[in-house]
Short mmCIF file of C-alpha atoms in Angstrom, two decimals:
data_model
loop_
_atom_site.label_atom_id
_atom_site.label_comp_id
_atom_site.label_asym_id
_atom_site.label_seq_id
_atom_site.Cartn_x
_atom_site.Cartn_y
_atom_site.Cartn_z
CA UNK A 1 43.00 78.87 96.13
CA UNK A 2 45.81 80.89 97.68
CA UNK A 3 46.64 84.34 96.30
CA UNK A 4 49.89 83.13 94.74
CA UNK A 5 49.58 79.37 94.11
CA UNK A 6 52.59 77.54 92.78
CA UNK A 7 52.60 77.19 88.98
CA UNK A 8 54.71 74.52 87.27
CA UNK A 9 55.79 75.17 83.69
CA UNK A 10 56.82 72.15 81.61
CA UNK A 11 58.92 72.91 78.51
CA UNK A 12 59.83 70.03 76.21
CA UNK A 13 62.96 70.64 74.16
CA UNK A 14 64.23 68.93 71.02
CA UNK A 15 66.97 70.79 69.17
CA UNK A 16 65.21 74.12 69.64
CA UNK A 17 68.48 76.06 69.57
CA UNK A 18 68.28 79.67 70.71
CA UNK A 19 64.47 79.48 70.68
CA UNK A 20 64.65 77.63 74.00
CA UNK A 21 66.84 80.30 75.54
CA UNK A 22 64.46 83.07 74.41
CA UNK A 23 61.50 81.11 75.73
CA UNK A 24 62.97 80.54 79.18
CA UNK A 25 64.21 84.12 79.36
CA UNK A 26 60.70 85.44 78.74
CA UNK A 27 59.21 83.04 81.33
CA UNK A 28 61.71 84.14 83.97
CA UNK A 29 60.69 87.76 83.33
CA UNK A 30 57.07 86.94 84.23
CA UNK A 31 55.66 89.16 87.00
CA UNK A 32 54.93 86.04 89.05
CA UNK A 33 57.43 84.49 91.42
CA UNK A 34 55.87 81.29 92.76
CA UNK A 35 56.72 79.09 89.80
CA UNK A 36 58.98 76.23 88.82
CA UNK A 37 60.39 75.72 85.34
CA UNK A 38 60.88 72.11 84.30
CA UNK A 39 62.76 71.48 81.05
CA UNK A 40 62.59 67.98 79.59
CA UNK A 41 65.08 67.32 76.82
CA UNK A 42 64.41 64.69 74.16
CA UNK A 43 68.05 63.82 73.43
CA UNK A 44 68.87 67.07 71.63
CA UNK A 45 72.08 67.13 69.64
CA UNK A 46 72.47 70.91 69.64
CA UNK A 47 73.22 71.10 73.39
CA UNK A 48 70.59 73.83 73.77
CA UNK A 49 69.39 72.28 77.04
CA UNK A 50 72.86 72.38 78.62
CA UNK A 51 73.45 75.98 77.50
CA UNK A 52 70.17 77.02 79.10
CA UNK A 53 70.94 75.20 82.35
CA UNK A 54 74.25 77.11 82.54
CA UNK A 55 72.53 80.43 81.83
CA UNK A 56 69.45 79.75 83.97
CA UNK A 57 70.57 77.52 86.88
CA UNK A 58 67.14 77.83 88.55
CA UNK A 59 65.48 75.60 85.93
CA UNK A 60 65.02 71.89 86.61
CA UNK A 61 66.53 69.97 83.69
CA UNK A 62 65.83 66.30 82.94
CA UNK A 63 67.46 64.67 79.92
CA UNK A 64 65.98 61.68 78.10
CA UNK A 65 68.35 59.22 76.45
CA UNK A 66 66.25 59.19 73.26
CA UNK A 67 63.59 61.25 71.53
CA UNK A 68 60.37 60.09 73.17
CA UNK A 69 58.16 62.42 71.15
CA UNK A 70 55.91 65.25 72.29
CA UNK A 71 53.53 63.07 74.28
CA UNK A 72 55.80 60.91 76.40
CA UNK A 73 58.36 63.69 76.69
CA UNK A 74 55.79 66.02 78.22
CA UNK A 75 54.38 63.21 80.37
CA UNK A 76 57.78 62.80 82.05
CA UNK A 77 57.71 66.49 82.90
CA UNK A 78 54.12 66.32 84.17
CA UNK A 79 55.07 63.52 86.54
CA UNK A 80 57.62 65.84 88.15
CA UNK A 81 55.49 68.96 88.72
CA UNK A 82 54.87 70.12 92.30
CA UNK A 83 52.60 73.10 91.55
CA UNK A 84 48.86 73.51 92.07
CA UNK A 85 48.64 74.67 88.46
CA UNK A 86 50.40 73.42 85.35
CA UNK A 87 51.39 75.08 82.07
CA UNK A 88 52.62 73.02 79.13
CA UNK A 89 54.70 75.35 76.96
CA UNK A 90 56.49 74.81 73.66
CA UNK A 91 60.15 75.92 73.46
CA UNK A 92 59.38 78.00 70.36
CA UNK A 93 57.23 80.46 72.33
CA UNK A 94 57.73 83.76 74.12
CA UNK A 95 55.33 85.06 76.77
CA UNK A 96 54.00 88.41 77.98
CA UNK A 97 55.04 89.27 81.54
CA UNK A 98 51.49 89.07 82.97
CA UNK A 99 50.50 85.79 81.30
CA UNK A 100 50.38 83.66 84.48
CA UNK A 101 48.33 86.21 86.42
CA UNK A 102 45.87 86.43 83.51
CA UNK A 103 45.55 82.63 83.33
CA UNK A 104 44.81 82.50 87.07
CA UNK A 105 42.22 85.29 86.77
CA UNK A 106 40.39 83.38 84.04
CA UNK A 107 40.50 80.19 86.09
CA UNK A 108 39.03 82.05 89.07
CA UNK A 109 36.18 83.30 86.86
CA UNK A 110 35.38 80.18 84.88
CA UNK A 111 36.59 77.31 87.02
CA UNK A 112 37.83 73.87 86.04
CA UNK A 113 38.94 73.44 82.46
CA UNK A 114 41.77 73.52 79.94
CA UNK A 115 42.81 77.02 78.85
CA UNK A 116 44.80 78.33 75.90
CA UNK A 117 46.00 81.90 75.25
CA UNK A 118 45.72 84.05 72.18
CA UNK A 119 48.71 82.80 70.19
CA UNK A 120 50.36 85.35 67.92
CA UNK A 121 53.11 84.68 65.39
CA UNK A 122 56.62 85.53 66.59
CA UNK A 123 57.59 86.54 63.05
CA UNK A 124 54.68 89.02 62.85
CA UNK A 125 53.06 89.84 66.18
CA UNK A 126 50.07 91.42 64.46
CA UNK A 127 48.99 88.04 63.06
CA UNK A 128 47.07 85.23 64.72
CA UNK A 129 48.73 81.87 65.21
CA UNK A 130 45.72 80.43 67.04
CA UNK A 131 42.54 82.17 68.11
CA UNK A 132 41.28 78.94 69.68
CA UNK A 133 41.56 75.37 68.43
CA UNK A 134 38.55 73.68 66.85
CA UNK A 135 37.77 70.30 65.27
CA UNK A 136 35.05 68.80 63.09
CA UNK A 137 33.13 65.53 63.12
CA UNK A 138 35.70 63.76 60.93
CA UNK A 139 38.55 64.42 63.37
CA UNK A 140 40.24 67.34 61.60
CA UNK A 141 41.63 69.93 63.99
CA UNK A 142 42.67 73.48 63.18
CA UNK A 143 43.76 76.78 64.71
CA UNK A 144 41.12 79.49 64.27
CA UNK A 145 42.32 82.56 62.41
CA UNK A 146 45.78 81.24 61.65
CA UNK A 147 47.68 83.74 59.50
CA UNK A 148 44.98 86.41 59.75
CA UNK A 149 45.46 89.90 61.16
CA UNK A 150 44.70 90.16 64.86
CA UNK A 151 41.34 91.92 65.28
CA UNK A 152 38.40 92.30 67.66
CA UNK A 153 37.12 89.00 66.29
CA UNK A 154 39.75 87.22 68.42
CA UNK A 155 39.28 89.25 71.62
CA UNK A 156 36.37 87.29 73.12
CA UNK A 157 36.69 84.60 75.76
CA UNK A 158 34.91 81.51 74.44
CA UNK A 159 34.39 77.79 74.59
CA UNK A 160 36.56 75.87 72.10
CA UNK A 161 36.97 72.19 71.19
CA UNK A 162 40.52 71.81 72.47
CA UNK A 163 43.47 73.87 73.65
CA UNK A 164 46.67 74.27 71.65
CA UNK A 165 49.56 72.17 72.90
CA UNK A 166 51.83 75.16 72.27
CA UNK A 167 50.53 76.61 75.55
CA UNK A 168 48.04 74.83 77.76
CA UNK A 169 47.04 75.89 81.29
CA UNK A 170 45.09 73.87 83.82
CA UNK A 171 45.13 72.73 87.44
CA UNK A 172 47.05 69.63 88.47
CA UNK A 173 43.82 68.17 89.89
CA UNK A 174 42.07 68.58 86.52
CA UNK A 175 44.97 67.06 84.62
CA UNK A 176 45.01 64.07 86.96
CA UNK A 177 41.29 63.53 86.23
CA UNK A 178 41.83 63.60 82.47
CA UNK A 179 45.16 61.81 82.39
CA UNK A 180 48.31 62.82 80.54
CA UNK A 181 49.06 62.70 76.80
CA UNK A 182 48.61 59.43 74.91
CA UNK A 183 52.14 58.10 74.13
CA UNK A 184 50.92 56.21 71.04
CA UNK A 185 50.43 59.50 69.19
CA UNK A 186 54.10 60.55 69.55
CA UNK A 187 53.32 64.01 68.10
CA UNK A 188 50.38 65.87 66.45
CA UNK A 189 46.72 65.63 67.40
CA UNK A 190 47.99 65.07 70.95
CA UNK A 191 46.28 68.25 72.16
CA UNK A 192 43.12 67.40 70.19
CA UNK A 193 43.02 63.94 71.75
CA UNK A 194 43.47 65.38 75.24
CA UNK A 195 40.73 67.98 74.75
CA UNK A 196 38.34 65.39 73.30
CA UNK A 197 39.03 63.06 76.23
CA UNK A 198 38.41 65.95 78.64
CA UNK A 199 35.08 66.75 76.97
CA UNK A 200 33.97 63.15 77.52
CA UNK A 201 34.42 63.78 81.25
CA UNK A 202 32.53 67.08 81.13
CA UNK A 203 35.71 69.19 81.34
CA UNK A 204 35.60 72.16 78.98
CA UNK A 205 38.31 73.86 76.91
CA UNK A 206 38.52 77.66 76.79
CA UNK A 207 40.16 80.35 74.68
CA UNK A 208 41.49 83.15 76.93
CA UNK A 209 42.51 86.13 74.72
CA UNK A 210 43.70 88.23 77.67
CA UNK A 211 46.67 85.88 77.85
CA UNK A 212 49.17 86.64 75.07
CA UNK A 213 51.83 84.17 73.92
CA UNK A 214 53.96 84.36 70.77
CA UNK A 215 54.62 81.17 68.80
CA UNK A 216 57.11 80.26 66.06
CA UNK A 217 55.63 76.72 65.61
CA UNK A 218 56.63 73.48 63.92
CA UNK A 219 60.38 74.02 63.87
CA UNK A 220 60.91 70.25 64.22
CA UNK A 221 58.90 68.73 61.35
CA UNK A 222 57.58 71.66 59.27
CA UNK A 223 55.15 70.33 56.63
CA UNK A 224 57.10 67.15 55.99
CA UNK A 225 56.06 63.66 54.92
CA UNK A 226 56.46 62.57 58.55
CA UNK A 227 54.05 65.26 59.70
CA UNK A 228 51.43 64.26 57.09
CA UNK A 229 51.75 60.63 58.20
CA UNK A 230 51.40 61.45 61.90
CA UNK A 231 48.44 63.78 61.36
CA UNK A 232 46.48 61.18 59.38
CA UNK A 233 47.41 58.19 61.53
CA UNK A 234 46.55 60.06 64.71
CA UNK A 235 43.28 61.42 63.30
CA UNK A 236 42.15 57.86 62.65
CA UNK A 237 43.37 56.72 66.05
CA UNK A 238 41.21 59.40 67.69
CA UNK A 239 38.16 58.52 65.61
CA UNK A 240 38.44 54.82 66.43
CA UNK A 241 39.08 55.30 70.15
CA UNK A 242 36.86 58.28 71.04
CA UNK A 243 33.62 57.56 69.17
CA UNK A 244 31.39 54.77 70.43
CA UNK A 245 30.78 51.96 67.93
CA UNK A 246 27.21 53.16 67.26
CA UNK A 247 28.43 56.71 66.50
CA UNK A 248 31.20 55.44 64.26
CA UNK A 249 28.81 53.41 62.09
CA UNK A 250 26.45 56.38 61.80
CA UNK A 251 29.21 58.66 60.52
CA UNK A 252 30.85 55.97 58.37
CA UNK A 253 29.11 56.88 55.05
CA UNK A 254 30.27 60.50 55.35
CA UNK A 255 33.67 59.38 56.57
CA UNK A 256 34.17 57.16 53.51
CA UNK A 257 33.40 60.07 51.14
CA UNK A 258 35.81 62.31 53.06
CA UNK A 259 38.50 59.62 52.93
CA UNK A 260 38.27 59.48 49.14
CA UNK A 261 38.72 63.26 49.01
CA UNK A 262 41.67 63.11 51.43
CA UNK A 263 43.28 60.32 49.43
CA UNK A 264 43.06 62.44 46.27
CA UNK A 265 44.52 65.38 48.20
CA UNK A 266 47.47 63.25 49.34
CA UNK A 267 47.89 62.10 45.76
CA UNK A 268 48.14 65.72 44.59
CA UNK A 269 50.82 66.35 47.25
CA UNK A 270 52.79 63.25 46.32
CA UNK A 271 52.09 61.83 49.77
CA UNK A 272 50.08 58.67 48.95
CA UNK A 273 52.75 56.50 50.60
CA UNK A 274 52.23 58.42 53.85
CA UNK A 275 48.45 57.92 53.67
CA UNK A 276 48.83 54.17 53.07
CA UNK A 277 51.45 53.99 55.80
CA UNK A 278 48.97 55.62 58.20
CA UNK A 279 46.32 52.98 57.38
CA UNK A 280 48.86 50.18 57.84
CA UNK A 281 49.95 51.51 61.21
CA UNK A 282 46.34 51.64 62.42
CA UNK A 283 45.70 48.06 61.27
CA UNK A 284 48.93 46.84 62.84
CA UNK A 285 47.97 48.34 66.20
CA UNK A 286 44.39 47.08 66.42
CA UNK A 287 44.91 45.63 69.90
CA UNK A 288 46.22 48.93 71.29
CA UNK A 289 43.26 50.77 69.73
CA UNK A 290 40.75 48.26 71.11
CA UNK A 291 42.20 48.57 74.61
CA UNK A 292 42.12 52.39 74.45
CA UNK A 293 38.56 52.37 73.12
CA UNK A 294 37.33 50.18 75.97
CA UNK A 295 39.10 52.35 78.53
CA UNK A 296 37.53 55.56 77.22
CA UNK A 297 34.06 54.02 76.87
CA UNK A 298 34.15 52.90 80.51
CA UNK A 299 34.97 56.45 81.68
CA UNK A 300 32.75 58.46 79.32
CA UNK A 301 30.03 60.51 81.06
CA UNK A 302 29.16 62.92 78.21
CA UNK A 303 27.62 61.41 75.07
CA UNK A 304 29.12 61.68 71.58
CA UNK A 305 25.98 63.52 70.48
CA UNK A 306 26.47 66.28 73.05
CA UNK A 307 30.14 66.70 72.17
CA UNK A 308 29.54 66.68 68.40
CA UNK A 309 27.04 69.55 68.77
CA UNK A 310 29.97 71.82 69.64
CA UNK A 311 32.17 70.66 66.76
CA UNK A 312 32.88 73.08 63.92
CA UNK A 313 31.41 72.54 60.44
CA UNK A 314 34.42 74.07 58.71
CA UNK A 315 38.17 73.53 58.62
CA UNK A 316 40.61 76.42 58.29
CA UNK A 317 43.55 75.13 56.24
CA UNK A 318 46.88 76.99 56.60
CA UNK A 319 47.97 78.78 53.41
CA UNK A 320 51.31 76.94 53.48
CA UNK A 321 49.46 73.63 53.10
CA UNK A 322 47.02 74.47 50.34
CA UNK A 323 45.95 77.32 48.06
CA UNK A 324 42.96 79.49 48.93
CA UNK A 325 40.96 78.11 45.97
CA UNK A 326 41.49 74.47 46.98
CA UNK A 327 40.88 75.27 50.67
CA UNK A 328 37.59 77.02 49.85
CA UNK A 329 36.40 74.12 47.71
CA UNK A 330 37.51 71.57 50.30
CA UNK A 331 35.66 73.47 53.03
CA UNK A 332 32.42 73.64 51.05
CA UNK A 333 32.46 69.89 50.48
CA UNK A 334 33.42 69.03 54.09
CA UNK A 335 30.86 71.51 55.41
CA UNK A 336 28.09 69.92 53.32
CA UNK A 337 29.01 66.33 54.22
CA UNK A 338 29.58 67.22 57.88
CA UNK A 339 26.16 68.84 58.34
CA UNK A 340 24.40 65.84 56.79
CA UNK A 341 26.48 63.45 58.92
CA UNK A 342 25.67 65.38 62.12
CA UNK A 343 21.98 64.79 61.47
CA UNK A 344 22.65 61.04 61.48
CA UNK A 345 23.85 61.09 65.11
#
């Protein structure tokens, strides 16, 4: 690797307003010169992409005619990169000046993989937004430490289950091995799916706390009915495409119990329609799921059992989604069922 390899930064924009401008401004102030900034716009109505192109003429702007979602929108940007290394960055982020150098240092130390930074909240830079993304056996993903005060607990480099799509660093060679985002997902669980697919190929995901990025998060959907639908539909899509048939049938008893709990949770949130809609979408797209399953099975070199060993037994639920009491109870139940289910693999 050369001392200053070219780094391509892909930023997907959709009505991000002045967040996009702040993001690009912080990237341009990085103490690293050999980079290209690619902005892909998903048919924004607020003209934020055009304003940024006027203010920052050095960026490469590509405008889609419609909103293609997080996955396909980013994929268009990834097809255009010319750098040895790639960073996928949300428009609602701001970066520290040394972030690229720190990413490259970690890559030099630990080699091939997907890397995420310590993500801190823009609204309160003393609080964690993600101290590393984890998932459990039933396909639930979460950001470690979200909402908690930043502490020494989040200062250690470590292996994680998948890297946050808010900021993901890797080499172009590694990304080409894994493949880009799955367009079916549109948005949410896209980073989880990518990390899970990478793990099947023996490519690890890492949390690099020396890299600091600030994140506003979820300005597009917030905790809306659409977000609940996408999260549940995409969780099931990942379960049905990433687990082998034998693994799926072994976890099915535990999965059924968890589904009953989730259904009751959706009922309490007035979101039953979204849960049913998610099931319907999965059933309607059986052929797509079957094709994806066969593709992943043919490429898999690491067994489900090995991957599941590294899965978390808990789920950290954001306070804006559920109360502490309900979250604690939910975790105890999921933890108990998950541990029993793991023994079945």
